[in-house]
Short mmCIF file of C-alpha atoms in Angstrom, two decimals:
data_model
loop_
_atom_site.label_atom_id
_atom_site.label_comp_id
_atom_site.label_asym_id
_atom_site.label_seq_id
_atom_site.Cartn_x
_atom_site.Cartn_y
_atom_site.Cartn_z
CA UNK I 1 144.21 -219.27 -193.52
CA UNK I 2 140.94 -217.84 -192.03
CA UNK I 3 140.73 -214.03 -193.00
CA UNK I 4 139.90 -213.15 -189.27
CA UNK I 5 143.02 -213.70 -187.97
CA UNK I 6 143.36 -210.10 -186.28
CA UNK I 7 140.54 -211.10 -184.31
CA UNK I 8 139.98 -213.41 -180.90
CA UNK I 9 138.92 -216.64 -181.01
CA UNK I 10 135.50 -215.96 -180.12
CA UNK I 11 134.80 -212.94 -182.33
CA UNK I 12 136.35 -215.26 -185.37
CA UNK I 13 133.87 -217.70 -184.40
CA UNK I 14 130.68 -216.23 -184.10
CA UNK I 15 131.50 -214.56 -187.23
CA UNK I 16 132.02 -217.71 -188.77
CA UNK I 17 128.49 -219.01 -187.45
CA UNK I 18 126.96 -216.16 -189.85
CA UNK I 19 126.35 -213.32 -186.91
CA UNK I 20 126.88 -209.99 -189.61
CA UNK I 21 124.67 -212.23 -192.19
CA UNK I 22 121.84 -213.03 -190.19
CA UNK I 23 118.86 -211.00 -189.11
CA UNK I 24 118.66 -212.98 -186.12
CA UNK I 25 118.52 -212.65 -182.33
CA UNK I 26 121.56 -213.50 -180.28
CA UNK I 27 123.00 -214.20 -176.73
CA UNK I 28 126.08 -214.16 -176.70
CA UNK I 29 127.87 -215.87 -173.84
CA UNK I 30 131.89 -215.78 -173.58
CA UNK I 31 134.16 -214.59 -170.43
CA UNK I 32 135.44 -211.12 -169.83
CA UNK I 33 138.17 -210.03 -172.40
CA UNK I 34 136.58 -211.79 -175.54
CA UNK I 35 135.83 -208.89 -177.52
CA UNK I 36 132.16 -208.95 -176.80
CA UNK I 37 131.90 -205.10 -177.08
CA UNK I 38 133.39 -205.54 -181.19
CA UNK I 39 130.80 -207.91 -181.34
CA UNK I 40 127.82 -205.64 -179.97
CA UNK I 41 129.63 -202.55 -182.50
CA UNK I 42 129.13 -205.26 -185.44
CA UNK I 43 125.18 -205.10 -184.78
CA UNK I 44 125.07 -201.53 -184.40
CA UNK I 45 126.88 -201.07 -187.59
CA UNK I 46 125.01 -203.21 -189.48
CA UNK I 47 122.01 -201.45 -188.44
CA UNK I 48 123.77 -197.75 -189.22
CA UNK I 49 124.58 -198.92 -192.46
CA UNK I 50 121.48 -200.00 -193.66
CA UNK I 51 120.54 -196.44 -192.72
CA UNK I 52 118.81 -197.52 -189.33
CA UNK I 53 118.51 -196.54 -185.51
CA UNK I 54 120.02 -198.82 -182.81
CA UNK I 55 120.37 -198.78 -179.53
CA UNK I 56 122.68 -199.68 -176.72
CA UNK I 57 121.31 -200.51 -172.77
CA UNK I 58 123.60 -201.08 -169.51
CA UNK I 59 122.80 -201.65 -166.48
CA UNK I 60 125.16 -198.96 -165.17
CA UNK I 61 125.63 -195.54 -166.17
CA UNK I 62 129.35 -195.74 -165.60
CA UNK I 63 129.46 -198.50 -168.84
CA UNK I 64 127.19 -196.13 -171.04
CA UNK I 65 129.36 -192.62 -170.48
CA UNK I 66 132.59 -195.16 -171.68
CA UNK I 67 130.74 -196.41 -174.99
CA UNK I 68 129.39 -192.93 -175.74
CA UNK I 69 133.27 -191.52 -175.63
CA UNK I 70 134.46 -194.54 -177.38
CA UNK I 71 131.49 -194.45 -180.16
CA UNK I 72 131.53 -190.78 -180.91
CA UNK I 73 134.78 -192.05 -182.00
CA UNK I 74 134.42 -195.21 -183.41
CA UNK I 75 131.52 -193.55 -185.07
CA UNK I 76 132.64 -190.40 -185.97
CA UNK I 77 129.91 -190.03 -189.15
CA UNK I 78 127.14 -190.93 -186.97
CA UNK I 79 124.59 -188.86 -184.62
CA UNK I 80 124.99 -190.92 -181.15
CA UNK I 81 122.80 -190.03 -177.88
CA UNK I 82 123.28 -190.75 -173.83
CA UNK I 83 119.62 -191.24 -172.57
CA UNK I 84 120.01 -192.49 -168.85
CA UNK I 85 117.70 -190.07 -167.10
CA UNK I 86 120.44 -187.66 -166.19
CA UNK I 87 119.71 -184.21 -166.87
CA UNK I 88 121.33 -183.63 -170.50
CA UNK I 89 125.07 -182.61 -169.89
CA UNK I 90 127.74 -181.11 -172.98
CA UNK I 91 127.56 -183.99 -175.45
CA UNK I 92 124.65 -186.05 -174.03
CA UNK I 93 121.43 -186.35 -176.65
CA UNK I 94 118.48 -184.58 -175.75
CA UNK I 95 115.86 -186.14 -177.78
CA UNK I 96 115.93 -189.88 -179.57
CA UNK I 97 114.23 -188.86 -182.49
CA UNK I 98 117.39 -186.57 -183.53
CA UNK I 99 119.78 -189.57 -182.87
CA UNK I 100 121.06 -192.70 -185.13
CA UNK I 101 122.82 -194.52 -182.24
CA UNK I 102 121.09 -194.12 -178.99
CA UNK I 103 122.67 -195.61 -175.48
CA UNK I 104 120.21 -195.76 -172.17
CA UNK I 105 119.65 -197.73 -169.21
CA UNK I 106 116.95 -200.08 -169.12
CA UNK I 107 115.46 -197.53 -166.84
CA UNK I 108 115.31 -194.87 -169.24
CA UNK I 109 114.18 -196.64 -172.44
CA UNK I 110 111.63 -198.54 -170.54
CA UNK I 111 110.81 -194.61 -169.78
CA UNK I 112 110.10 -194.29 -172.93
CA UNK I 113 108.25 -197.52 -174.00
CA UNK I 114 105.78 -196.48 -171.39
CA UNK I 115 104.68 -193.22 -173.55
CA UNK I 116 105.69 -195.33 -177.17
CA UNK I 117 102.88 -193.44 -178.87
CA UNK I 118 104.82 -190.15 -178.43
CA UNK I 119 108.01 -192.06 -179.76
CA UNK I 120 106.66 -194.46 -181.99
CA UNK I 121 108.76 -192.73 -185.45
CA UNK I 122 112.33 -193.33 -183.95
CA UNK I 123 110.97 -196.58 -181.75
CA UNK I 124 110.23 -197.86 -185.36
CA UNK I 125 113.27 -197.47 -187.04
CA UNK I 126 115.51 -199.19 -184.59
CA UNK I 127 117.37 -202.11 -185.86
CA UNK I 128 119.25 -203.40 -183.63
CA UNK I 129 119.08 -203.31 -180.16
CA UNK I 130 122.13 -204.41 -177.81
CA UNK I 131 121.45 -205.91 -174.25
CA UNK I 132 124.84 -205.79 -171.93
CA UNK I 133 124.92 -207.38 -169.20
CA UNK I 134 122.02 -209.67 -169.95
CA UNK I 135 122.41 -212.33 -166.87
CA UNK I 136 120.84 -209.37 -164.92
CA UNK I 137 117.37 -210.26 -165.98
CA UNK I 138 118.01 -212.43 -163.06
CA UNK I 139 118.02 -209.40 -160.72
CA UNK I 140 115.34 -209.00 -158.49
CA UNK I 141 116.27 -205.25 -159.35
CA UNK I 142 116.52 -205.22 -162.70
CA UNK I 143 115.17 -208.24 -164.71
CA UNK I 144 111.65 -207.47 -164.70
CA UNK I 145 112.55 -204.17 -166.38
CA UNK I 146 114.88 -205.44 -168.93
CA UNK I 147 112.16 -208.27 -169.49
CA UNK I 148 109.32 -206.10 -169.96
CA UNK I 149 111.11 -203.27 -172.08
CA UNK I 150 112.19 -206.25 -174.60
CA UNK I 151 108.49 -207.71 -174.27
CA UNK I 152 107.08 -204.48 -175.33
CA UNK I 153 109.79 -203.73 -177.57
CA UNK I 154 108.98 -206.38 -180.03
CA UNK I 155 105.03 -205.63 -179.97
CA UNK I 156 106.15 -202.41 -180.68
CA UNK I 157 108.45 -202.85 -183.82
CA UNK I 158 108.41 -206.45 -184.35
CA UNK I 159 111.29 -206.42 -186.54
CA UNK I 160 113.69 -204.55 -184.01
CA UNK I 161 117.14 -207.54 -183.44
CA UNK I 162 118.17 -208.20 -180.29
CA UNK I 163 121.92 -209.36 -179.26
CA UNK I 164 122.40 -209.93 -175.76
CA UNK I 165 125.64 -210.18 -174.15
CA UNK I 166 126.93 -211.66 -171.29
CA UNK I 167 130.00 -213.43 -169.38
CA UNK I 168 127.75 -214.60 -167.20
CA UNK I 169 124.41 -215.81 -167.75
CA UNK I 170 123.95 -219.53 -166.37
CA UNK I 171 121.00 -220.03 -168.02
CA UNK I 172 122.06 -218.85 -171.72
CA UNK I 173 119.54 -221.63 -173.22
CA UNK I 174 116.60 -220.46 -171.30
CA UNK I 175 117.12 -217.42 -172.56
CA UNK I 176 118.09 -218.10 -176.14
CA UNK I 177 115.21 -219.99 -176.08
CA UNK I 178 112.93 -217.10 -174.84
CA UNK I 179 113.81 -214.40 -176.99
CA UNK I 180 113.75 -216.84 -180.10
CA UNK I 181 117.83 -216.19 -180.11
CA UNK I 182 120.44 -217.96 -181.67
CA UNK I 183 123.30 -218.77 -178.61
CA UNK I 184 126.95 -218.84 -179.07
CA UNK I 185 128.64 -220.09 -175.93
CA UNK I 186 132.86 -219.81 -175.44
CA UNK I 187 134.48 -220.54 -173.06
#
């Protein structure tokens, strides 16, 4: 009897593929409904656990307001910060450095990649960073941002894990492939 059983399908699987084990990179591909968010909240805390930063980006600022109620929550024990260029509102984190779990847009993190001197002791203590939403690095909006922000990311702290989720991303080996990921695929 597999000792995920409370778990989907999907989640059982990629744990089963050695996701909380491994230091490595993911894309994760699998529909809408397959518990990709309790995968993204495995990486982040792994990463709070070990006594690490990690982050969270969405594309829209709708999706990070939900995970910051839900996480405040679900991480009751933990310092977590809204970064998504707003001006700071009750609740919302004002600087990164005083944060464990830190949510932006791509916007606002690649904000503050551009001036990573400034930020360089909290940039180098993230862990874990989740990408939702990945298939929009196909948006002629929004992909070159989330490109370059993980580009620079990983000159900056070369260590920093990224898991990128998506239901999707047509392309999932491209960009497995790209960001030297592992790729789990459901359907």
């Amino acid at each position: 009897k597999s000792p995920h059983t409370d778990l989907f399908p999907p989640q059982a699987e990629l744990l089963a593929q050695g996701f909380r084990e491994s230091q490595d990179n993911w894309v994760i591909c699998a529909p809408t409904g397959a518990g990709k968010t309790l995968m993204a909240e495995w990486a982040l805390e792994d990463s709070l656990n070990k006594g690490l930063r990690c982050a969270y980006l969405a594309p829209l600022k709708a999706i990070v307001d939900e995970r910051l109620e839900d996480w405040r929550t679900r991480f009751a024990e933990t310092e977590v910060g809204l970064f998504t260029g707003d001006t700071p509102r009750s609740g919302a984190g004002r600087a990164p450095d005083k944060q464990r779990l830190l949510l932006f847009t791509p916007e606002k993190l690649a904000a503050y990649l551009g001036n990573w001197k400034k930020h360089l002791p909290w940039l180098a203590e993230l862990d874990a960073v989740v990408i939702d939403e990945l298939h929009l690095l196909g948006d002629t909006n929004r992909g070159a941002t989330i490109e370059a922000l993980t580009g620079r990311l990983q000159r900056i702290n070369p260590f920093v894990r990224f898991v990128g989720l998506s239901g999707t991303l047509s392309n999932a080996e491209d960009v497995a492939r790209w960001l030297k990921a592992r790729l789990y695929v459901s359907e």
